[in-house]
mmCIF file of C-alpha atoms in Angstrom:
data_model
loop_
_atom_site.group_PDB
_atom_site.id
_atom_site.type_symbol
_atom_site.label_atom_id
_atom_site.label_comp_id
_atom_site.label_asym_id
_atom_site.label_seq_id
_atom_site.Cartn_x
_atom_site.Cartn_y
_atom_site.Cartn_z
ATOM 1 C CA MET A 29 100.660 113.861 102.901
ATOM 2 C CA ILE A 30 97.640 111.552 102.606
ATOM 3 C CA LYS A 31 94.434 112.899 104.163
ATOM 4 C CA SER A 32 91.261 111.047 104.480
ATOM 5 C CA MET A 33 88.101 112.858 103.320
ATOM 6 C CA THR A 34 85.861 111.235 106.042
ATOM 7 C CA ALA A 35 86.042 112.848 109.530
ATOM 8 C CA TYR A 36 84.013 114.519 112.310
ATOM 9 C CA ALA A 37 84.777 117.253 114.650
ATOM 10 C CA ASN A 38 82.841 119.431 117.259
ATOM 11 C CA SER A 39 83.918 122.637 119.081
ATOM 12 C CA GLU A 40 82.284 124.958 121.619
ATOM 13 C CA LYS A 41 83.168 128.604 122.425
ATOM 14 C CA THR A 42 81.510 130.800 125.039
ATOM 15 C CA THR A 43 81.918 134.601 125.832
ATOM 16 C CA ASP A 44 79.934 136.798 128.208
ATOM 17 C CA GLU A 45 77.383 137.240 125.619
ATOM 18 C CA LEU A 46 77.605 134.293 123.109
ATOM 19 C CA ALA A 47 77.706 130.455 123.149
ATOM 20 C CA ILE A 48 78.754 129.012 119.870
ATOM 21 C CA THR A 49 78.702 125.334 118.968
ATOM 22 C CA VAL A 50 80.147 124.147 115.626
ATOM 23 C CA ASP A 51 79.692 120.525 114.244
ATOM 24 C CA ILE A 52 81.657 119.449 111.013
ATOM 25 C CA ARG A 53 81.306 116.225 109.117
ATOM 26 C CA THR A 54 83.074 115.516 105.965
ATOM 27 C CA TYR A 55 82.570 112.718 103.322
ATOM 28 C CA ASN A 56 83.881 111.563 100.033
ATOM 29 C CA SER A 57 83.301 113.705 96.961
ATOM 30 C CA ARG A 58 85.135 114.511 93.707
ATOM 31 C CA HIS A 59 85.037 118.223 94.392
ATOM 32 C CA ILE A 60 84.740 120.661 97.388
ATOM 33 C CA ASP A 61 80.970 120.961 98.423
ATOM 34 C CA ILE A 62 80.226 122.955 101.515
ATOM 35 C CA PHE A 63 76.696 122.882 103.192
ATOM 36 C CA LEU A 64 76.235 125.238 105.992
ATOM 37 C CA ARG A 65 73.268 125.230 108.446
ATOM 38 C CA ILE A 66 73.149 128.447 110.532
ATOM 39 C CA PRO A 67 70.253 130.366 112.146
ATOM 40 C CA PRO A 68 68.683 132.817 109.622
ATOM 41 C CA THR A 69 69.644 135.772 111.706
ATOM 42 C CA TYR A 70 73.334 134.962 111.368
ATOM 43 C CA GLN A 71 73.478 134.162 107.607
ATOM 44 C CA VAL A 72 75.297 137.333 106.962
ATOM 45 C CA LEU A 73 78.352 135.278 107.967
ATOM 46 C CA GLU A 74 77.785 132.593 105.638
ATOM 47 C CA GLU A 75 80.371 133.498 102.899
ATOM 48 C CA LYS A 76 83.025 134.163 105.547
ATOM 49 C CA ILE A 77 82.583 130.781 107.116
ATOM 50 C CA LYS A 78 82.642 129.027 103.697
ATOM 51 C CA SER A 79 85.683 130.854 102.885
ATOM 52 C CA LEU A 80 87.394 129.876 106.196
ATOM 53 C CA ILE A 81 86.568 126.182 105.453
ATOM 54 C CA GLY A 82 87.663 126.370 101.780
ATOM 55 C CA ASP A 83 91.080 127.561 102.946
ATOM 56 C CA ARG A 84 91.632 124.480 105.092
ATOM 57 C CA ILE A 85 89.781 121.670 102.918
ATOM 58 C CA ALA A 86 90.442 121.108 99.317
ATOM 59 C CA ARG A 87 88.127 118.252 98.487
ATOM 60 C CA GLY A 88 85.040 116.546 99.964
ATOM 61 C CA ARG A 89 81.587 117.139 100.973
ATOM 62 C CA VAL A 90 81.624 119.397 104.119
ATOM 63 C CA GLU A 91 78.368 119.510 106.202
ATOM 64 C CA VAL A 92 78.609 122.235 108.898
ATOM 65 C CA ARG A 93 76.048 123.051 111.575
ATOM 66 C CA ILE A 94 76.571 126.149 113.696
ATOM 67 C CA GLN A 95 74.384 126.978 116.689
ATOM 68 C CA VAL A 96 74.411 130.534 118.185
ATOM 69 C CA ASP A 97 72.969 131.249 121.717
ATOM 70 C CA ASP A 98 72.897 134.920 122.167
ATOM 71 C CA ARG A 99 72.743 135.593 125.895
ATOM 72 C CA ALA A 100 72.827 139.431 125.832
ATOM 73 C CA ASP A 101 69.827 141.153 127.568
ATOM 74 C CA GLU A 102 69.085 143.081 124.370
ATOM 75 C CA ALA A 103 69.439 140.083 122.016
ATOM 76 C CA ALA A 104 65.766 139.409 121.934
ATOM 77 C CA GLY A 105 62.653 141.410 122.434
ATOM 78 C CA LEU A 106 59.160 141.860 121.360
ATOM 79 C CA GLU A 107 57.390 144.269 119.076
ATOM 80 C CA ILE A 108 53.666 145.122 118.656
ATOM 81 C CA ASP A 109 51.933 144.305 115.472
ATOM 82 C CA HIS A 110 49.903 147.623 115.511
ATOM 83 C CA ALA A 111 48.080 146.808 112.207
ATOM 84 C CA ARG A 112 46.880 143.447 113.539
ATOM 85 C CA ALA A 113 45.775 144.922 116.855
ATOM 86 C CA LYS A 114 43.738 147.666 115.109
ATOM 87 C CA ALA A 115 42.151 144.985 112.957
ATOM 88 C CA ILE A 116 41.167 142.863 115.953
ATOM 89 C CA VAL A 117 39.693 145.856 117.816
ATOM 90 C CA ALA A 118 37.724 146.856 114.720
ATOM 91 C CA ALA A 119 36.481 143.355 114.370
ATOM 92 C CA TYR A 120 35.334 143.206 118.069
ATOM 93 C CA ARG A 121 33.589 146.497 117.737
ATOM 94 C CA GLU A 122 31.761 145.335 114.686
ATOM 95 C CA LEU A 123 30.542 142.274 116.574
ATOM 96 C CA LYS A 124 29.497 144.274 119.573
ATOM 97 C CA SER A 125 27.443 146.548 117.294
ATOM 98 C CA GLU A 126 25.798 143.793 115.314
ATOM 99 C CA PHE A 127 24.949 141.709 118.252
ATOM 100 C CA ASN A 128 24.415 144.326 120.928
ATOM 101 C CA LEU A 129 27.128 142.917 123.169
ATOM 102 C CA GLU A 130 28.030 144.724 126.395
ATOM 103 C CA ASN A 131 31.533 143.282 126.900
ATOM 104 C CA ASP A 132 34.520 145.591 126.980
ATOM 105 C CA ILE A 133 37.413 145.120 124.734
ATOM 106 C CA THR A 134 40.189 144.213 127.263
ATOM 107 C CA LEU A 135 43.958 143.716 126.919
ATOM 108 C CA ASP A 136 43.428 140.004 127.684
ATOM 109 C CA LEU A 137 40.969 139.758 124.867
ATOM 110 C CA LEU A 138 43.502 141.268 122.421
ATOM 111 C CA VAL A 139 46.402 139.114 123.575
ATOM 112 C CA GLY A 140 44.307 135.969 123.520
ATOM 113 C CA ALA A 141 43.519 136.647 119.781
ATOM 114 C CA GLY A 142 47.118 136.014 119.151
ATOM 115 C CA GLY A 143 49.818 137.641 116.881
ATOM 116 C CA ILE A 144 49.679 140.927 118.739
ATOM 117 C CA PHE A 145 53.306 140.538 119.959
ATOM 118 C CA LYS A 146 56.171 139.259 117.630
ATOM 119 C CA PRO A 147 59.548 138.300 118.700
ATOM 120 C CA VAL A 148 62.422 140.421 117.469
ATOM 121 C CA GLU A 149 65.962 139.195 117.335
ATOM 122 C CA LYS A 150 68.570 141.877 117.535
ATOM 123 C CA LEU A 151 71.893 141.227 115.985
ATOM 124 C CA PRO A 152 74.920 141.540 118.211
ATOM 125 C CA ASN A 153 77.998 143.463 117.045
ATOM 126 C CA GLU A 154 78.935 141.736 113.742
ATOM 127 C CA GLU A 155 82.607 141.992 114.352
ATOM 128 C CA ALA A 156 82.359 140.565 117.790
ATOM 129 C CA LEU A 157 80.087 137.691 116.512
ATOM 130 C CA TRP A 158 82.433 136.843 113.536
ATOM 131 C CA THR A 159 85.430 136.700 115.921
ATOM 132 C CA THR A 160 83.727 134.261 118.105
ATOM 133 C CA VAL A 161 82.347 132.169 115.255
ATOM 134 C CA LYS A 162 85.659 132.230 113.434
ATOM 135 C CA ASP A 163 87.605 131.017 116.481
ATOM 136 C CA CYS A 164 85.171 128.235 117.271
ATOM 137 C CA THR A 165 85.080 127.005 113.644
ATOM 138 C CA ALA A 166 88.950 127.125 113.470
ATOM 139 C CA LEU A 167 89.047 124.933 116.628
ATOM 140 C CA ALA A 168 86.658 122.481 114.837
ATOM 141 C CA LEU A 169 88.685 122.428 111.734
ATOM 142 C CA ASP A 170 91.890 121.829 113.708
ATOM 143 C CA ASP A 171 90.426 118.731 115.298
ATOM 144 C CA LEU A 172 88.896 117.672 111.877
ATOM 145 C CA GLU A 173 92.233 117.919 110.230
ATOM 146 C CA ALA A 174 93.889 115.918 112.939
ATOM 147 C CA MET A 175 91.354 113.120 112.357
ATOM 148 C CA ARG A 176 91.844 113.280 108.618
ATOM 149 C CA ARG A 177 95.541 112.924 108.986
ATOM 150 C CA THR A 178 95.334 109.992 111.343
ATOM 151 C CA GLU A 179 92.930 108.180 108.943
ATOM 152 C CA GLY A 180 95.190 109.202 106.089
ATOM 153 C CA ASP A 181 98.199 107.598 107.701
ATOM 154 C CA PHE A 182 96.377 104.320 107.802
ATOM 155 C CA ILE A 183 95.416 104.608 104.137
ATOM 156 C CA ALA A 184 99.029 105.610 103.197
ATOM 157 C CA GLY A 185 100.255 102.553 105.024
ATOM 158 C CA ASP A 186 98.082 100.184 103.270
ATOM 159 C CA ILE A 187 98.837 101.723 99.858
ATOM 160 C CA GLY A 188 102.528 101.754 100.612
ATOM 161 C CA ARG A 189 102.566 97.940 101.196
ATOM 162 C CA ARG A 190 100.658 97.319 97.973
ATOM 163 C CA LEU A 191 103.118 99.627 96.154
ATOM 164 C CA ASP A 192 105.929 97.492 97.442
ATOM 165 C CA PHE A 193 104.292 94.360 96.163
ATOM 166 C CA ILE A 194 103.753 96.047 92.824
ATOM 167 C CA ASN A 195 107.396 97.061 92.645
ATOM 168 C CA ASP A 196 108.516 93.489 93.336
ATOM 169 C CA CYS A 197 106.224 92.252 90.648
ATOM 170 C CA LEU A 198 107.592 94.789 88.168
ATOM 171 C CA LYS A 199 111.153 93.519 88.869
ATOM 172 C CA GLN A 200 110.091 89.969 88.303
ATOM 173 C CA ILE A 201 108.332 90.985 84.996
ATOM 174 C CA LYS A 202 111.450 92.852 83.832
ATOM 175 C CA LYS A 203 113.547 89.854 84.657
ATOM 176 C CA GLY A 204 111.138 87.529 82.795
ATOM 177 C CA SER A 205 111.122 89.696 79.831
ATOM 178 C CA LYS A 206 114.897 89.410 79.148
ATOM 179 C CA ASP A 207 116.267 87.329 76.435
ATOM 180 C CA LEU A 208 112.965 87.298 74.614
ATOM 181 C CA LEU A 209 114.844 86.635 71.228
ATOM 182 C CA MET A 210 116.326 83.417 72.536
ATOM 183 C CA GLN A 211 113.124 82.380 74.068
ATOM 184 C CA TYR A 212 111.128 82.785 70.892
ATOM 185 C CA GLN A 213 113.878 80.969 68.896
ATOM 186 C CA GLU A 214 113.552 77.968 71.211
ATOM 187 C CA LYS A 215 109.835 77.983 71.169
ATOM 188 C CA LEU A 216 109.649 78.192 67.357
ATOM 189 C CA LYS A 217 112.214 75.460 66.837
ATOM 190 C CA GLU A 218 110.256 73.208 69.281
ATOM 191 C CA ARG A 219 106.901 73.896 67.562
ATOM 192 C CA LEU A 220 108.343 73.498 63.985
ATOM 193 C CA SER A 221 110.022 70.220 65.085
ATOM 194 C CA ILE A 222 106.672 68.840 66.319
ATOM 195 C CA LEU A 223 104.872 69.981 63.181
ATOM 196 C CA THR A 224 107.521 68.571 60.813
ATOM 197 C CA GLN A 225 108.293 65.524 62.906
ATOM 198 C CA ASN A 226 111.945 66.424 62.374
ATOM 199 C CA ILE A 227 111.642 65.466 58.601
ATOM 200 C CA VAL A 228 112.273 68.853 57.283
ATOM 201 C CA GLU A 229 115.550 70.600 58.060
ATOM 202 C CA LEU A 230 115.014 73.906 59.659
ATOM 203 C CA ASP A 231 116.442 77.143 58.282
ATOM 204 C CA ASP A 232 118.104 78.699 61.319
ATOM 205 C CA ALA A 233 118.249 82.171 59.757
ATOM 206 C CA ARG A 234 114.466 82.136 58.888
ATOM 207 C CA VAL A 235 113.714 80.890 62.368
ATOM 208 C CA ALA A 236 115.996 83.685 63.787
ATOM 209 C CA GLN A 237 114.093 86.253 61.649
ATOM 210 C CA GLU A 238 110.688 85.159 62.847
ATOM 211 C CA ALA A 239 111.866 84.998 66.439
ATOM 212 C CA ALA A 240 113.217 88.587 66.176
ATOM 213 C CA PHE A 241 109.824 89.751 64.790
ATOM 214 C CA LEU A 242 107.935 88.088 67.568
ATOM 215 C CA ALA A 243 110.292 89.400 70.287
ATOM 216 C CA ASP A 244 110.003 93.036 68.909
ATOM 217 C CA ARG A 245 106.201 92.808 69.071
ATOM 218 C CA SER A 246 106.402 91.485 72.629
ATOM 219 C CA ASP A 247 108.988 94.005 73.881
ATOM 220 C CA ILE A 248 107.617 95.660 77.072
ATOM 221 C CA SER A 249 110.756 97.540 78.084
ATOM 222 C CA GLU A 250 109.199 100.946 77.546
ATOM 223 C CA GLU A 251 106.115 100.096 79.493
ATOM 224 C CA ILE A 252 108.370 98.784 82.397
ATOM 225 C CA VAL A 253 110.324 102.028 82.421
ATOM 226 C CA ARG A 254 107.092 104.149 82.437
ATOM 227 C CA ALA A 255 105.528 101.977 85.151
ATOM 228 C CA ALA A 256 108.568 102.359 87.337
ATOM 229 C CA SER A 257 108.379 106.125 86.907
ATOM 230 C CA HIS A 258 104.700 106.189 87.731
ATOM 231 C CA LEU A 259 105.342 104.299 90.865
ATOM 232 C CA ASN A 260 108.178 106.586 91.895
ATOM 233 C CA GLN A 261 105.911 109.558 91.179
ATOM 234 C CA PHE A 262 103.162 107.937 93.278
ATOM 235 C CA ASN A 263 105.389 107.674 96.430
ATOM 236 C CA GLN A 264 106.608 111.276 95.874
ATOM 237 C CA ILE A 265 103.139 112.642 95.823
ATOM 238 C CA MET A 266 101.999 110.589 98.755
ATOM 239 C CA ASN A 267 104.762 112.374 100.908
ATOM 240 C CA ASP A 268 103.923 115.813 99.467
ATOM 241 C CA VAL A 269 102.137 118.246 101.794
ATOM 242 C CA LYS A 270 99.715 119.116 99.001
ATOM 243 C CA PRO A 271 96.360 117.390 98.559
ATOM 244 C CA ALA A 272 97.095 114.201 96.637
ATOM 245 C CA GLY A 273 93.806 112.495 95.650
ATOM 246 C CA ARG A 274 93.362 113.812 92.115
ATOM 247 C CA LYS A 275 97.053 113.371 91.051
ATOM 248 C CA LEU A 276 97.127 109.767 92.555
ATOM 249 C CA ASN A 277 93.884 108.834 90.742
ATOM 250 C CA PHE A 278 95.471 110.045 87.411
ATOM 251 C CA LEU A 279 98.797 108.061 88.105
ATOM 252 C CA LEU A 280 96.551 105.057 88.889
ATOM 253 C CA GLN A 281 94.901 105.214 85.496
ATOM 254 C CA GLU A 282 98.319 105.440 83.877
ATOM 255 C CA LEU A 283 99.541 102.450 85.701
ATOM 256 C CA ASN A 284 96.645 100.405 84.734
ATOM 257 C CA ARG A 285 97.261 101.326 81.076
ATOM 258 C CA GLU A 286 100.882 100.354 81.212
ATOM 259 C CA PHE A 287 100.186 96.967 82.799
ATOM 260 C CA ASN A 288 97.298 96.288 80.462
ATOM 261 C CA THR A 289 99.650 96.914 77.438
ATOM 262 C CA MET A 290 102.217 94.502 78.979
ATOM 263 C CA GLY A 291 99.440 91.843 79.340
ATOM 264 C CA SER A 292 98.425 92.172 75.706
ATOM 265 C CA LYS A 293 102.022 91.935 74.445
ATOM 266 C CA ILE A 294 103.656 89.335 76.743
ATOM 267 C CA GLY A 295 103.163 85.549 75.899
ATOM 268 C CA ASN A 296 104.816 84.243 78.995
ATOM 269 C CA ALA A 297 102.293 82.634 81.454
ATOM 270 C CA GLU A 298 104.220 83.336 84.581
ATOM 271 C CA THR A 299 104.528 87.001 83.598
ATOM 272 C CA ALA A 300 100.818 87.159 82.669
ATOM 273 C CA HIS A 301 99.918 85.781 86.201
ATOM 274 C CA LEU A 302 102.095 88.557 87.890
ATOM 275 C CA ILE A 303 100.293 91.150 85.742
ATOM 276 C CA ILE A 304 96.984 89.902 87.020
ATOM 277 C CA ASP A 305 98.217 90.058 90.584
ATOM 278 C CA VAL A 306 99.364 93.661 89.911
ATOM 279 C CA LYS A 307 96.011 94.630 88.568
ATOM 280 C CA SER A 308 94.247 93.284 91.499
ATOM 281 C CA GLU A 309 96.387 95.395 93.769
ATOM 282 C CA LEU A 310 95.827 98.467 91.653
ATOM 283 C CA GLU A 311 92.110 97.992 92.013
ATOM 284 C CA LYS A 312 92.400 97.882 95.756
ATOM 285 C CA ILE A 313 94.468 101.026 95.742
ATOM 286 C CA ARG A 314 91.838 102.648 93.585
ATOM 287 C CA GLU A 315 89.314 101.966 96.173
ATOM 288 C CA GLN A 316 91.469 103.545 98.837
ATOM 289 C CA ILE A 317 92.170 106.696 96.676
ATOM 290 C CA GLN A 318 88.433 107.320 96.618
ATOM 291 C CA ASN A 319 88.762 108.385 100.263
ATOM 292 C CA VAL A 320 91.880 110.634 99.825
ATOM 293 C CA GLU A 321 91.597 114.369 99.715
#
């Protein structure tokens, strides 16, 4: 099954005490790269979240942003920075003594100095938090996978049409490569007749020998068989449920190698044009494969 590596999904989940929002964006990448942004207080869940994502996505750059709104009464509080308060009081007393000030050190004065109170976030029950985050992330991954499959279907359709064209070209190449011996015999006789102006009588046995040598050097039957096998495997992998990108990319390289070899061996202009058309289609498939998981 073909899946695109480019997609986006968002999900939200709310309980009595928590409101979770998960945004996931995926992009092309040769490997699996997960980048997670989550409030520092909840980074204890980072490895669990990455593991959850890694179980569902095999390849691509994955950017995840998780927001947590803890609505519990005890979720946030304040604590007094006693050391800072004592330092401020001592500084005020020193100023009063040095400048003979009569002002009292009041609570408003201390609070106005700043830094006396510090916000303290209290973690909710980790198990309850993880359950909610996991469920919300799973919902986002479901939507993400649906989008990746939909986009993958379009890619698979485009690749399938190009593979059909390549298969047709391969059949024509195979047909054009038949009877090479007879083709070279006729070409040799024609060329030699032009060169000798039909003055010299041609040795049919020698012509046949040279033609057989040229035909053997130009034989592409093995390359045709391998190319057909690669095309068949390509279709099978595209229909497999496992991630296909890496395998398809490898087969694409092998197909290019086979058609390059055919192009270097064959001397037929019509066949050479077919091979150029095939290589053009292979390049277009390669561009599509870059976006396949």
